[in-house]
Amino acid sequence: MTKQRSDNEMIAIRRQKLQALRQAGNDPHTITKVDVSAHAAEVRDHFSDWDGKSVCMAGRLMAKRGHGKMSFLDLQDATGKIQLICRENVMGEEIFAVIRDLDLGDILSVEGTIMRSERGEISVSAEKVTLLTKALALLPEKFHGLKDQDLRYRERYVDLIVNPEVKEVFVKRSKILSGISHYLDNHGYL
């Protein structure tokens, strides 16, 4: 019962954050278009072509680690994950304050420069982060994930968010069915 209550409290806090954004005139749901110039997989696969270039990316916040005036975020788009490096001295206090209020599951856009971190991880040095959609539901814990089979079937959207291999199966299944349908259509089957 305690876990359920704490989940409900967390959802209430997220709703309060959304209400505060709306009252401040920063309703994230009014942004309807983002001109994405790069995706995580293409940047990772062709880093030498992207190194030092400015990009705009969008995706779901999957992890957040803060270290004083610096934060590391994991952004997941349709093609995979990429790390965002957010520094207060680069972004400014106002934009950096937005990062502190972000929750896992929020959908963001980021503008910045492609680089390698000190540890060698391909990253985006963020200059601007914009909240596009506030996630009101909680994602499963990072290390425990979504293991309950019934829950995975009931909350398929969560399963697709936190388990990339499940998404790959859906994409492959869709392509196979499309190929079979295309073949049968070309051979006159109804």
Short mmCIF file of N, CA and C in Angstrom, two decimals:
data_model
loop_
_atom_site.label_atom_id
_atom_site.label_comp_id
_atom_site.label_asym_id
_atom_site.label_seq_id
_atom_site.Cartn_x
_atom_site.Cartn_y
_atom_site.Cartn_z
N MET A 1 0.82 -1.20 0.00
CA MET A 1 0.00 0.00 0.00
C MET A 1 0.87 1.26 0.00
N THR A 2 1.99 1.21 0.69
CA THR A 2 2.86 2.37 0.76
C THR A 2 3.40 2.75 -0.62
N LYS A 3 3.81 1.72 -1.41
CA LYS A 3 4.33 2.00 -2.75
C LYS A 3 3.25 2.67 -3.60
N GLN A 4 2.01 2.15 -3.53
CA GLN A 4 0.92 2.73 -4.31
C GLN A 4 0.70 4.19 -3.92
N ARG A 5 0.73 4.47 -2.63
CA ARG A 5 0.52 5.83 -2.16
C ARG A 5 1.66 6.73 -2.64
N SER A 6 2.89 6.25 -2.57
CA SER A 6 4.01 7.08 -3.01
C SER A 6 3.95 7.31 -4.52
N ASP A 7 3.49 6.31 -5.29
CA ASP A 7 3.31 6.51 -6.73
C ASP A 7 2.26 7.58 -6.99
N ASN A 8 1.16 7.52 -6.24
CA ASN A 8 0.11 8.53 -6.40
C ASN A 8 0.62 9.91 -6.02
N GLU A 9 1.45 10.00 -4.98
CA GLU A 9 2.03 11.28 -4.59
C GLU A 9 2.95 11.81 -5.68
N MET A 10 3.74 10.92 -6.29
CA MET A 10 4.65 11.33 -7.36
C MET A 10 3.86 11.84 -8.58
N ILE A 11 2.77 11.17 -8.90
CA ILE A 11 1.94 11.62 -10.02
C ILE A 11 1.32 12.98 -9.70
N ALA A 12 0.89 13.18 -8.46
CA ALA A 12 0.34 14.47 -8.03
C ALA A 12 1.39 15.57 -8.16
N ILE A 13 2.62 15.28 -7.79
CA ILE A 13 3.70 16.26 -7.91
C ILE A 13 3.92 16.63 -9.37
N ARG A 14 3.89 15.63 -10.25
CA ARG A 14 4.07 15.90 -11.68
C ARG A 14 2.93 16.78 -12.21
N ARG A 15 1.72 16.51 -11.77
CA ARG A 15 0.58 17.32 -12.19
C ARG A 15 0.73 18.77 -11.69
N GLN A 16 1.25 18.92 -10.47
CA GLN A 16 1.48 20.27 -9.92
C GLN A 16 2.54 21.00 -10.74
N LYS A 17 3.60 20.28 -11.15
CA LYS A 17 4.64 20.90 -11.99
C LYS A 17 4.05 21.38 -13.31
N LEU A 18 3.18 20.56 -13.92
CA LEU A 18 2.54 20.94 -15.18
C LEU A 18 1.66 22.17 -14.96
N GLN A 19 0.91 22.18 -13.89
CA GLN A 19 0.04 23.33 -13.58
C GLN A 19 0.88 24.59 -13.38
N ALA A 20 2.00 24.47 -12.68
CA ALA A 20 2.88 25.63 -12.46
C ALA A 20 3.44 26.14 -13.78
N LEU A 21 3.80 25.24 -14.68
CA LEU A 21 4.29 25.65 -16.00
C LEU A 21 3.21 26.42 -16.75
N ARG A 22 1.99 25.90 -16.72
CA ARG A 22 0.89 26.57 -17.41
C ARG A 22 0.62 27.96 -16.83
N GLN A 23 0.65 28.07 -15.50
CA GLN A 23 0.40 29.36 -14.86
C GLN A 23 1.51 30.36 -15.17
N ALA A 24 2.72 29.87 -15.40
CA ALA A 24 3.84 30.75 -15.74
C ALA A 24 3.86 31.09 -17.23
N GLY A 25 2.90 30.56 -17.98
CA GLY A 25 2.84 30.83 -19.42
C GLY A 25 3.77 29.97 -20.23
N ASN A 26 4.22 28.84 -19.67
CA ASN A 26 5.15 27.95 -20.37
C ASN A 26 4.53 26.58 -20.61
N ASP A 27 3.28 26.54 -21.05
CA ASP A 27 2.60 25.27 -21.29
C ASP A 27 3.35 24.49 -22.37
N PRO A 28 3.95 23.34 -22.01
CA PRO A 28 4.74 22.60 -23.00
C PRO A 28 3.88 22.02 -24.13
N HIS A 29 2.59 21.87 -23.90
CA HIS A 29 1.74 21.24 -24.91
C HIS A 29 1.36 22.18 -26.05
N THR A 30 1.82 23.43 -26.01
CA THR A 30 1.54 24.36 -27.10
C THR A 30 2.57 24.26 -28.22
N ILE A 31 3.70 23.61 -27.96
CA ILE A 31 4.74 23.44 -29.00
C ILE A 31 4.32 22.26 -29.86
N THR A 32 4.04 22.52 -31.13
CA THR A 32 3.51 21.47 -31.99
C THR A 32 4.50 20.96 -33.03
N LYS A 33 5.63 21.65 -33.19
CA LYS A 33 6.58 21.22 -34.22
C LYS A 33 8.00 21.48 -33.77
N VAL A 34 8.87 20.50 -34.01
CA VAL A 34 10.30 20.64 -33.75
C VAL A 34 11.02 20.19 -35.01
N ASP A 35 11.94 21.00 -35.49
CA ASP A 35 12.71 20.64 -36.69
C ASP A 35 13.93 19.83 -36.28
N VAL A 36 13.75 18.51 -36.21
CA VAL A 36 14.81 17.60 -35.81
C VAL A 36 15.80 17.46 -36.96
N SER A 37 17.08 17.62 -36.66
CA SER A 37 18.09 17.54 -37.71
C SER A 37 18.96 16.28 -37.60
N ALA A 38 18.82 15.53 -36.51
CA ALA A 38 19.64 14.32 -36.34
C ALA A 38 18.94 13.35 -35.39
N HIS A 39 19.29 12.09 -35.54
CA HIS A 39 18.78 11.03 -34.66
C HIS A 39 19.96 10.34 -33.98
N ALA A 40 19.70 9.75 -32.83
CA ALA A 40 20.76 9.13 -32.02
C ALA A 40 21.57 8.10 -32.80
N ALA A 41 20.91 7.21 -33.51
CA ALA A 41 21.62 6.13 -34.21
C ALA A 41 22.54 6.67 -35.30
N GLU A 42 22.06 7.63 -36.09
CA GLU A 42 22.91 8.14 -37.17
C GLU A 42 24.12 8.91 -36.62
N VAL A 43 23.94 9.60 -35.49
CA VAL A 43 25.07 10.31 -34.88
C VAL A 43 26.08 9.30 -34.35
N ARG A 44 25.60 8.25 -33.68
CA ARG A 44 26.51 7.22 -33.16
C ARG A 44 27.22 6.47 -34.29
N ASP A 45 26.48 6.11 -35.34
CA ASP A 45 27.05 5.31 -36.43
C ASP A 45 28.01 6.10 -37.32
N HIS A 46 27.80 7.41 -37.41
CA HIS A 46 28.63 8.25 -38.29
C HIS A 46 29.17 9.44 -37.51
N PHE A 47 29.76 9.16 -36.36
CA PHE A 47 30.22 10.23 -35.48
C PHE A 47 31.18 11.19 -36.17
N SER A 48 32.08 10.67 -36.98
CA SER A 48 33.08 11.54 -37.62
C SER A 48 32.41 12.59 -38.52
N ASP A 49 31.27 12.26 -39.10
CA ASP A 49 30.55 13.23 -39.94
C ASP A 49 29.83 14.29 -39.09
N TRP A 50 29.45 13.94 -37.87
CA TRP A 50 28.66 14.82 -37.02
C TRP A 50 29.49 15.59 -36.00
N ASP A 51 30.71 15.15 -35.72
CA ASP A 51 31.54 15.75 -34.67
C ASP A 51 31.67 17.26 -34.85
N GLY A 52 31.27 18.01 -33.82
CA GLY A 52 31.38 19.46 -33.84
C GLY A 52 30.22 20.19 -34.51
N LYS A 53 29.27 19.46 -35.07
CA LYS A 53 28.14 20.10 -35.75
C LYS A 53 27.01 20.39 -34.78
N SER A 54 26.28 21.44 -35.07
CA SER A 54 25.09 21.78 -34.28
C SER A 54 23.92 20.96 -34.76
N VAL A 55 23.14 20.46 -33.81
CA VAL A 55 21.99 19.62 -34.14
C VAL A 55 20.80 20.00 -33.28
N CYS A 56 19.65 19.54 -33.72
CA CYS A 56 18.43 19.60 -32.92
C CYS A 56 17.89 18.19 -32.86
N MET A 57 17.68 17.68 -31.65
CA MET A 57 17.17 16.33 -31.46
C MET A 57 15.97 16.39 -30.53
N ALA A 58 15.15 15.34 -30.58
CA ALA A 58 13.99 15.27 -29.69
C ALA A 58 13.81 13.83 -29.24
N GLY A 59 13.32 13.65 -28.02
CA GLY A 59 13.08 12.31 -27.51
C GLY A 59 12.62 12.33 -26.07
N ARG A 60 12.59 11.15 -25.48
CA ARG A 60 12.11 10.96 -24.11
C ARG A 60 13.29 10.90 -23.14
N LEU A 61 13.16 11.59 -22.02
CA LEU A 61 14.18 11.57 -20.98
C LEU A 61 14.12 10.24 -20.25
N MET A 62 15.21 9.46 -20.33
CA MET A 62 15.23 8.12 -19.73
C MET A 62 16.09 8.04 -18.48
N ALA A 63 17.04 8.95 -18.32
CA ALA A 63 17.90 8.95 -17.13
C ALA A 63 18.40 10.37 -16.90
N LYS A 64 18.68 10.67 -15.63
CA LYS A 64 19.11 12.01 -15.27
C LYS A 64 20.10 11.90 -14.11
N ARG A 65 21.29 12.50 -14.31
CA ARG A 65 22.32 12.50 -13.26
C ARG A 65 22.82 13.93 -13.12
N GLY A 66 22.79 14.44 -11.90
CA GLY A 66 23.22 15.82 -11.67
C GLY A 66 24.50 15.87 -10.86
N HIS A 67 25.35 16.82 -11.19
CA HIS A 67 26.61 17.05 -10.48
C HIS A 67 26.81 18.55 -10.33
N GLY A 68 26.10 19.16 -9.37
CA GLY A 68 26.24 20.60 -9.15
C GLY A 68 25.71 21.41 -10.31
N LYS A 69 26.60 22.11 -10.99
CA LYS A 69 26.18 22.97 -12.10
C LYS A 69 26.31 22.26 -13.45
N MET A 70 26.25 20.93 -13.39
CA MET A 70 26.35 20.12 -14.60
C MET A 70 25.40 18.93 -14.46
N SER A 71 24.69 18.61 -15.53
CA SER A 71 23.78 17.46 -15.52
C SER A 71 24.01 16.63 -16.76
N PHE A 72 23.81 15.33 -16.60
CA PHE A 72 23.88 14.39 -17.72
C PHE A 72 22.50 13.77 -17.87
N LEU A 73 21.96 13.84 -19.08
CA LEU A 73 20.65 13.28 -19.37
C LEU A 73 20.79 12.24 -20.47
N ASP A 74 19.99 11.17 -20.39
CA ASP A 74 19.92 10.21 -21.48
C ASP A 74 18.63 10.46 -22.24
N LEU A 75 18.76 10.79 -23.52
CA LEU A 75 17.62 11.07 -24.37
C LEU A 75 17.42 9.88 -25.31
N GLN A 76 16.21 9.36 -25.34
CA GLN A 76 15.90 8.23 -26.22
C GLN A 76 14.94 8.69 -27.30
N ASP A 77 15.39 8.56 -28.56
CA ASP A 77 14.48 8.86 -29.67
C ASP A 77 14.08 7.55 -30.33
N ALA A 78 13.49 7.61 -31.51
CA ALA A 78 13.00 6.40 -32.17
C ALA A 78 14.12 5.44 -32.55
N THR A 79 15.37 5.94 -32.61
CA THR A 79 16.47 5.10 -33.08
C THR A 79 17.41 4.63 -31.97
N GLY A 80 17.32 5.19 -30.78
CA GLY A 80 18.20 4.78 -29.70
C GLY A 80 18.44 5.91 -28.71
N LYS A 81 19.47 5.72 -27.87
CA LYS A 81 19.77 6.70 -26.81
C LYS A 81 21.04 7.49 -27.13
N ILE A 82 21.08 8.70 -26.60
CA ILE A 82 22.27 9.52 -26.67
C ILE A 82 22.35 10.35 -25.39
N GLN A 83 23.56 10.62 -24.94
CA GLN A 83 23.77 11.39 -23.71
C GLN A 83 23.76 12.89 -24.02
N LEU A 84 23.11 13.65 -23.14
CA LEU A 84 23.15 15.11 -23.22
C LEU A 84 23.99 15.62 -22.06
N ILE A 85 24.90 16.53 -22.35
CA ILE A 85 25.71 17.16 -21.30
C ILE A 85 25.21 18.59 -21.17
N CYS A 86 24.68 18.91 -20.00
CA CYS A 86 24.10 20.23 -19.75
C CYS A 86 24.93 20.95 -18.71
N ARG A 87 25.48 22.11 -19.10
CA ARG A 87 26.30 22.91 -18.18
C ARG A 87 25.62 24.26 -17.96
N GLU A 88 25.55 24.68 -16.71
CA GLU A 88 24.89 25.95 -16.40
C GLU A 88 25.60 27.12 -17.06
N ASN A 89 26.94 27.10 -17.13
CA ASN A 89 27.67 28.22 -17.72
C ASN A 89 27.48 28.30 -19.24
N VAL A 90 27.09 27.20 -19.89
CA VAL A 90 26.84 27.21 -21.33
C VAL A 90 25.38 27.59 -21.61
N MET A 91 24.45 27.04 -20.82
CA MET A 91 23.02 27.21 -21.09
C MET A 91 22.43 28.46 -20.45
N GLY A 92 23.04 28.92 -19.40
CA GLY A 92 22.45 30.03 -18.65
C GLY A 92 21.59 29.49 -17.51
N GLU A 93 21.42 30.30 -16.50
CA GLU A 93 20.70 29.86 -15.30
C GLU A 93 19.25 29.52 -15.57
N GLU A 94 18.57 30.32 -16.42
CA GLU A 94 17.15 30.10 -16.69
C GLU A 94 16.89 28.74 -17.32
N ILE A 95 17.62 28.45 -18.39
CA ILE A 95 17.42 27.18 -19.09
C ILE A 95 17.89 26.01 -18.23
N PHE A 96 18.98 26.20 -17.49
CA PHE A 96 19.48 25.13 -16.63
C PHE A 96 18.48 24.82 -15.51
N ALA A 97 17.75 25.83 -15.05
CA ALA A 97 16.73 25.61 -14.02
C ALA A 97 15.61 24.71 -14.54
N VAL A 98 15.33 24.77 -15.84
CA VAL A 98 14.31 23.89 -16.44
C VAL A 98 14.73 22.43 -16.28
N ILE A 99 16.01 22.16 -16.42
CA ILE A 99 16.52 20.79 -16.33
C ILE A 99 16.30 20.20 -14.94
N ARG A 100 16.45 21.02 -13.92
CA ARG A 100 16.24 20.52 -12.55
C ARG A 100 14.82 20.02 -12.32
N ASP A 101 13.84 20.60 -13.02
CA ASP A 101 12.44 20.23 -12.84
C ASP A 101 11.97 19.12 -13.77
N LEU A 102 12.85 18.63 -14.63
CA LEU A 102 12.45 17.56 -15.54
C LEU A 102 12.29 16.24 -14.79
N ASP A 103 11.37 15.42 -15.26
CA ASP A 103 11.14 14.09 -14.69
C ASP A 103 11.39 13.04 -15.76
N LEU A 104 11.72 11.83 -15.31
CA LEU A 104 11.90 10.74 -16.25
C LEU A 104 10.61 10.52 -17.02
N GLY A 105 10.74 10.36 -18.32
CA GLY A 105 9.58 10.16 -19.18
C GLY A 105 9.18 11.42 -19.93
N ASP A 106 9.64 12.60 -19.47
CA ASP A 106 9.31 13.85 -20.18
C ASP A 106 9.87 13.80 -21.60
N ILE A 107 9.18 14.45 -22.51
CA ILE A 107 9.65 14.51 -23.90
C ILE A 107 10.23 15.90 -24.11
N LEU A 108 11.46 15.93 -24.65
CA LEU A 108 12.21 17.17 -24.79
C LEU A 108 12.75 17.35 -26.20
N SER A 109 13.11 18.58 -26.49
CA SER A 109 13.95 18.84 -27.66
C SER A 109 15.22 19.47 -27.12
N VAL A 110 16.31 19.23 -27.80
CA VAL A 110 17.59 19.78 -27.38
C VAL A 110 18.34 20.31 -28.59
N GLU A 111 18.94 21.46 -28.42
CA GLU A 111 19.82 22.03 -29.44
C GLU A 111 21.21 22.08 -28.85
N GLY A 112 22.18 21.63 -29.62
CA GLY A 112 23.55 21.62 -29.11
C GLY A 112 24.53 21.13 -30.14
N THR A 113 25.73 20.82 -29.67
CA THR A 113 26.83 20.41 -30.53
C THR A 113 27.25 18.98 -30.20
N ILE A 114 27.49 18.19 -31.23
CA ILE A 114 27.92 16.80 -31.06
C ILE A 114 29.38 16.78 -30.64
N MET A 115 29.69 15.93 -29.66
CA MET A 115 31.06 15.84 -29.13
C MET A 115 31.24 14.50 -28.43
N ARG A 116 32.45 14.24 -27.98
CA ARG A 116 32.73 13.10 -27.11
C ARG A 116 32.96 13.63 -25.71
N SER A 117 32.40 12.93 -24.72
CA SER A 117 32.62 13.33 -23.32
C SER A 117 34.05 12.96 -22.91
N GLU A 118 34.43 13.35 -21.70
CA GLU A 118 35.76 13.01 -21.21
C GLU A 118 35.97 11.50 -21.14
N ARG A 119 34.90 10.76 -20.94
CA ARG A 119 34.98 9.29 -20.89
C ARG A 119 34.84 8.65 -22.27
N GLY A 120 34.71 9.47 -23.31
CA GLY A 120 34.66 8.96 -24.66
C GLY A 120 33.27 8.65 -25.18
N GLU A 121 32.23 8.97 -24.43
CA GLU A 121 30.86 8.68 -24.87
C GLU A 121 30.38 9.77 -25.83
N ILE A 122 29.79 9.34 -26.93
CA ILE A 122 29.25 10.29 -27.90
C ILE A 122 28.08 11.00 -27.24
N SER A 123 28.11 12.35 -27.28
CA SER A 123 27.16 13.15 -26.53
C SER A 123 26.77 14.40 -27.30
N VAL A 124 25.74 15.07 -26.78
CA VAL A 124 25.36 16.39 -27.28
C VAL A 124 25.64 17.38 -26.16
N SER A 125 26.49 18.37 -26.44
CA SER A 125 26.72 19.46 -25.49
C SER A 125 25.55 20.42 -25.66
N ALA A 126 24.60 20.35 -24.73
CA ALA A 126 23.33 21.07 -24.87
C ALA A 126 23.50 22.57 -24.65
N GLU A 127 22.87 23.35 -25.52
CA GLU A 127 22.83 24.79 -25.38
C GLU A 127 21.43 25.24 -25.00
N LYS A 128 20.43 24.47 -25.44
CA LYS A 128 19.03 24.79 -25.14
C LYS A 128 18.24 23.50 -25.02
N VAL A 129 17.47 23.38 -23.96
CA VAL A 129 16.58 22.24 -23.76
C VAL A 129 15.17 22.78 -23.59
N THR A 130 14.24 22.21 -24.35
CA THR A 130 12.85 22.65 -24.29
C THR A 130 11.96 21.46 -23.93
N LEU A 131 11.12 21.65 -22.93
CA LEU A 131 10.16 20.62 -22.55
C LEU A 131 9.01 20.64 -23.54
N LEU A 132 8.76 19.51 -24.20
CA LEU A 132 7.68 19.42 -25.18
C LEU A 132 6.42 18.81 -24.58
N THR A 133 6.59 17.79 -23.73
CA THR A 133 5.46 17.14 -23.09
C THR A 133 5.86 16.68 -21.71
N LYS A 134 5.04 16.98 -20.73
CA LYS A 134 5.28 16.57 -19.35
C LYS A 134 4.71 15.17 -19.16
N ALA A 135 5.54 14.24 -18.72
CA ALA A 135 5.09 12.87 -18.44
C ALA A 135 4.41 12.85 -17.08
N LEU A 136 3.16 12.45 -17.05
CA LEU A 136 2.43 12.40 -15.80
C LEU A 136 2.49 11.01 -15.17
N ALA A 137 2.70 9.99 -15.98
CA ALA A 137 2.81 8.62 -15.47
C ALA A 137 4.27 8.32 -15.14
N LEU A 138 4.48 7.40 -14.21
CA LEU A 138 5.84 7.01 -13.80
C LEU A 138 6.34 5.87 -14.67
N LEU A 139 7.62 5.92 -15.00
CA LEU A 139 8.25 4.80 -15.70
C LEU A 139 8.74 3.80 -14.66
N PRO A 140 8.87 2.52 -15.03
CA PRO A 140 9.41 1.54 -14.08
C PRO A 140 10.84 1.88 -13.68
N GLU A 141 11.28 1.32 -12.55
CA GLU A 141 12.64 1.55 -12.09
C GLU A 141 13.64 1.06 -13.13
N LYS A 142 14.76 1.77 -13.21
CA LYS A 142 15.78 1.48 -14.22
C LYS A 142 16.31 0.06 -14.13
N PHE A 143 16.63 -0.39 -12.93
CA PHE A 143 17.30 -1.68 -12.80
C PHE A 143 16.33 -2.85 -12.75
N HIS A 144 15.12 -2.61 -12.27
CA HIS A 144 14.16 -3.71 -12.19
C HIS A 144 13.34 -3.84 -13.45
N GLY A 145 13.13 -2.73 -14.13
CA GLY A 145 12.43 -2.75 -15.40
C GLY A 145 11.01 -3.22 -15.27
N LEU A 146 10.45 -3.65 -16.38
CA LEU A 146 9.07 -4.12 -16.43
C LEU A 146 9.13 -5.62 -16.66
N LYS A 147 9.05 -6.40 -15.59
CA LYS A 147 9.20 -7.85 -15.66
C LYS A 147 7.87 -8.60 -15.58
N ASP A 148 6.88 -8.03 -14.89
CA ASP A 148 5.59 -8.69 -14.71
C ASP A 148 4.89 -8.83 -16.07
N GLN A 149 4.68 -10.09 -16.50
CA GLN A 149 4.12 -10.37 -17.82
C GLN A 149 2.73 -9.76 -18.00
N ASP A 150 1.87 -9.86 -16.97
CA ASP A 150 0.53 -9.28 -17.07
C ASP A 150 0.59 -7.78 -17.25
N LEU A 151 1.45 -7.13 -16.48
CA LEU A 151 1.60 -5.68 -16.57
C LEU A 151 2.14 -5.28 -17.94
N ARG A 152 3.06 -6.08 -18.47
CA ARG A 152 3.61 -5.79 -19.79
C ARG A 152 2.52 -5.81 -20.86
N TYR A 153 1.57 -6.74 -20.75
CA TYR A 153 0.49 -6.80 -21.73
C TYR A 153 -0.55 -5.72 -21.51
N ARG A 154 -0.84 -5.40 -20.26
CA ARG A 154 -1.84 -4.38 -19.95
C ARG A 154 -1.33 -2.98 -20.28
N GLU A 155 -0.06 -2.73 -20.03
CA GLU A 155 0.51 -1.40 -20.28
C GLU A 155 1.57 -1.51 -21.36
N ARG A 156 1.12 -1.84 -22.57
CA ARG A 156 2.02 -2.08 -23.69
C ARG A 156 2.88 -0.87 -24.01
N TYR A 157 2.32 0.31 -23.87
CA TYR A 157 3.07 1.53 -24.18
C TYR A 157 4.30 1.66 -23.29
N VAL A 158 4.17 1.26 -22.01
CA VAL A 158 5.31 1.34 -21.09
C VAL A 158 6.35 0.29 -21.50
N ASP A 159 5.88 -0.89 -21.86
CA ASP A 159 6.78 -1.95 -22.29
C ASP A 159 7.59 -1.50 -23.50
N LEU A 160 6.96 -0.82 -24.44
CA LEU A 160 7.66 -0.34 -25.64
C LEU A 160 8.66 0.77 -25.30
N ILE A 161 8.37 1.56 -24.28
CA ILE A 161 9.28 2.65 -23.88
C ILE A 161 10.53 2.09 -23.22
N VAL A 162 10.35 1.15 -22.27
CA VAL A 162 11.49 0.74 -21.45
C VAL A 162 12.22 -0.50 -21.96
N ASN A 163 11.64 -1.24 -22.90
CA ASN A 163 12.29 -2.44 -23.44
C ASN A 163 12.48 -2.29 -24.95
N PRO A 164 13.64 -1.80 -25.39
CA PRO A 164 13.88 -1.57 -26.82
C PRO A 164 13.75 -2.83 -27.66
N GLU A 165 14.06 -3.99 -27.08
CA GLU A 165 13.96 -5.23 -27.87
C GLU A 165 12.52 -5.55 -28.22
N VAL A 166 11.57 -5.16 -27.39
CA VAL A 166 10.15 -5.36 -27.68
C VAL A 166 9.75 -4.49 -28.87
N LYS A 167 10.26 -3.26 -28.88
CA LYS A 167 9.97 -2.35 -30.00
C LYS A 167 10.53 -2.92 -31.30
N GLU A 168 11.73 -3.49 -31.24
CA GLU A 168 12.33 -4.08 -32.44
C GLU A 168 11.46 -5.21 -32.99
N VAL A 169 10.88 -6.03 -32.11
CA VAL A 169 10.00 -7.11 -32.54
C VAL A 169 8.78 -6.54 -33.26
N PHE A 170 8.19 -5.47 -32.71
CA PHE A 170 7.03 -4.84 -33.34
C PHE A 170 7.38 -4.31 -34.73
N VAL A 171 8.54 -3.66 -34.85
CA VAL A 171 8.95 -3.11 -36.15
C VAL A 171 9.17 -4.23 -37.16
N LYS A 172 9.88 -5.30 -36.75
CA LYS A 172 10.11 -6.43 -37.66
C LYS A 172 8.81 -7.10 -38.06
N ARG A 173 7.91 -7.29 -37.08
CA ARG A 173 6.62 -7.92 -37.37
C ARG A 173 5.84 -7.10 -38.39
N SER A 174 5.83 -5.79 -38.22
CA SER A 174 5.12 -4.90 -39.13
C SER A 174 5.69 -5.00 -40.54
N LYS A 175 7.03 -5.04 -40.65
CA LYS A 175 7.67 -5.14 -41.97
C LYS A 175 7.37 -6.48 -42.63
N ILE A 176 7.38 -7.55 -41.84
CA ILE A 176 7.07 -8.88 -42.39
C ILE A 176 5.64 -8.93 -42.91
N LEU A 177 4.69 -8.45 -42.11
CA LEU A 177 3.28 -8.45 -42.54
C LEU A 177 3.09 -7.58 -43.77
N SER A 178 3.77 -6.44 -43.81
CA SER A 178 3.68 -5.55 -44.97
C SER A 178 4.25 -6.24 -46.22
N GLY A 179 5.37 -6.94 -46.06
CA GLY A 179 5.98 -7.65 -47.19
C GLY A 179 5.09 -8.77 -47.72
N ILE A 180 4.50 -9.53 -46.81
CA ILE A 180 3.60 -10.62 -47.22
C ILE A 180 2.39 -10.03 -47.94
N SER A 181 1.82 -8.97 -47.37
CA SER A 181 0.66 -8.33 -47.98
C SER A 181 0.99 -7.80 -49.37
N HIS A 182 2.15 -7.15 -49.49
CA HIS A 182 2.59 -6.61 -50.78
C HIS A 182 2.76 -7.74 -51.80
N TYR A 183 3.39 -8.83 -51.41
CA TYR A 183 3.60 -9.98 -52.29
C TYR A 183 2.26 -10.54 -52.77
N LEU A 184 1.32 -10.75 -51.84
CA LEU A 184 0.03 -11.30 -52.20
C LEU A 184 -0.76 -10.35 -53.10
N ASP A 185 -0.70 -9.05 -52.82
CA ASP A 185 -1.37 -8.07 -53.68
C ASP A 185 -0.82 -8.11 -55.09
N ASN A 186 0.51 -8.21 -55.24
CA ASN A 186 1.14 -8.25 -56.57
C ASN A 186 0.83 -9.52 -57.35
N HIS A 187 0.42 -10.57 -56.65
CA HIS A 187 0.10 -11.83 -57.31
C HIS A 187 -1.41 -12.08 -57.42
N GLY A 188 -2.19 -11.03 -57.24
CA GLY A 188 -3.63 -11.10 -57.48
C GLY A 188 -4.47 -11.73 -56.39
N TYR A 189 -3.90 -11.96 -55.23
CA TYR A 189 -4.70 -12.53 -54.13
C TYR A 189 -5.54 -11.43 -53.50
N LEU A 190 -6.73 -11.83 -53.04
CA LEU A 190 -7.60 -10.89 -52.34
C LEU A 190 -7.58 -11.19 -50.88
#
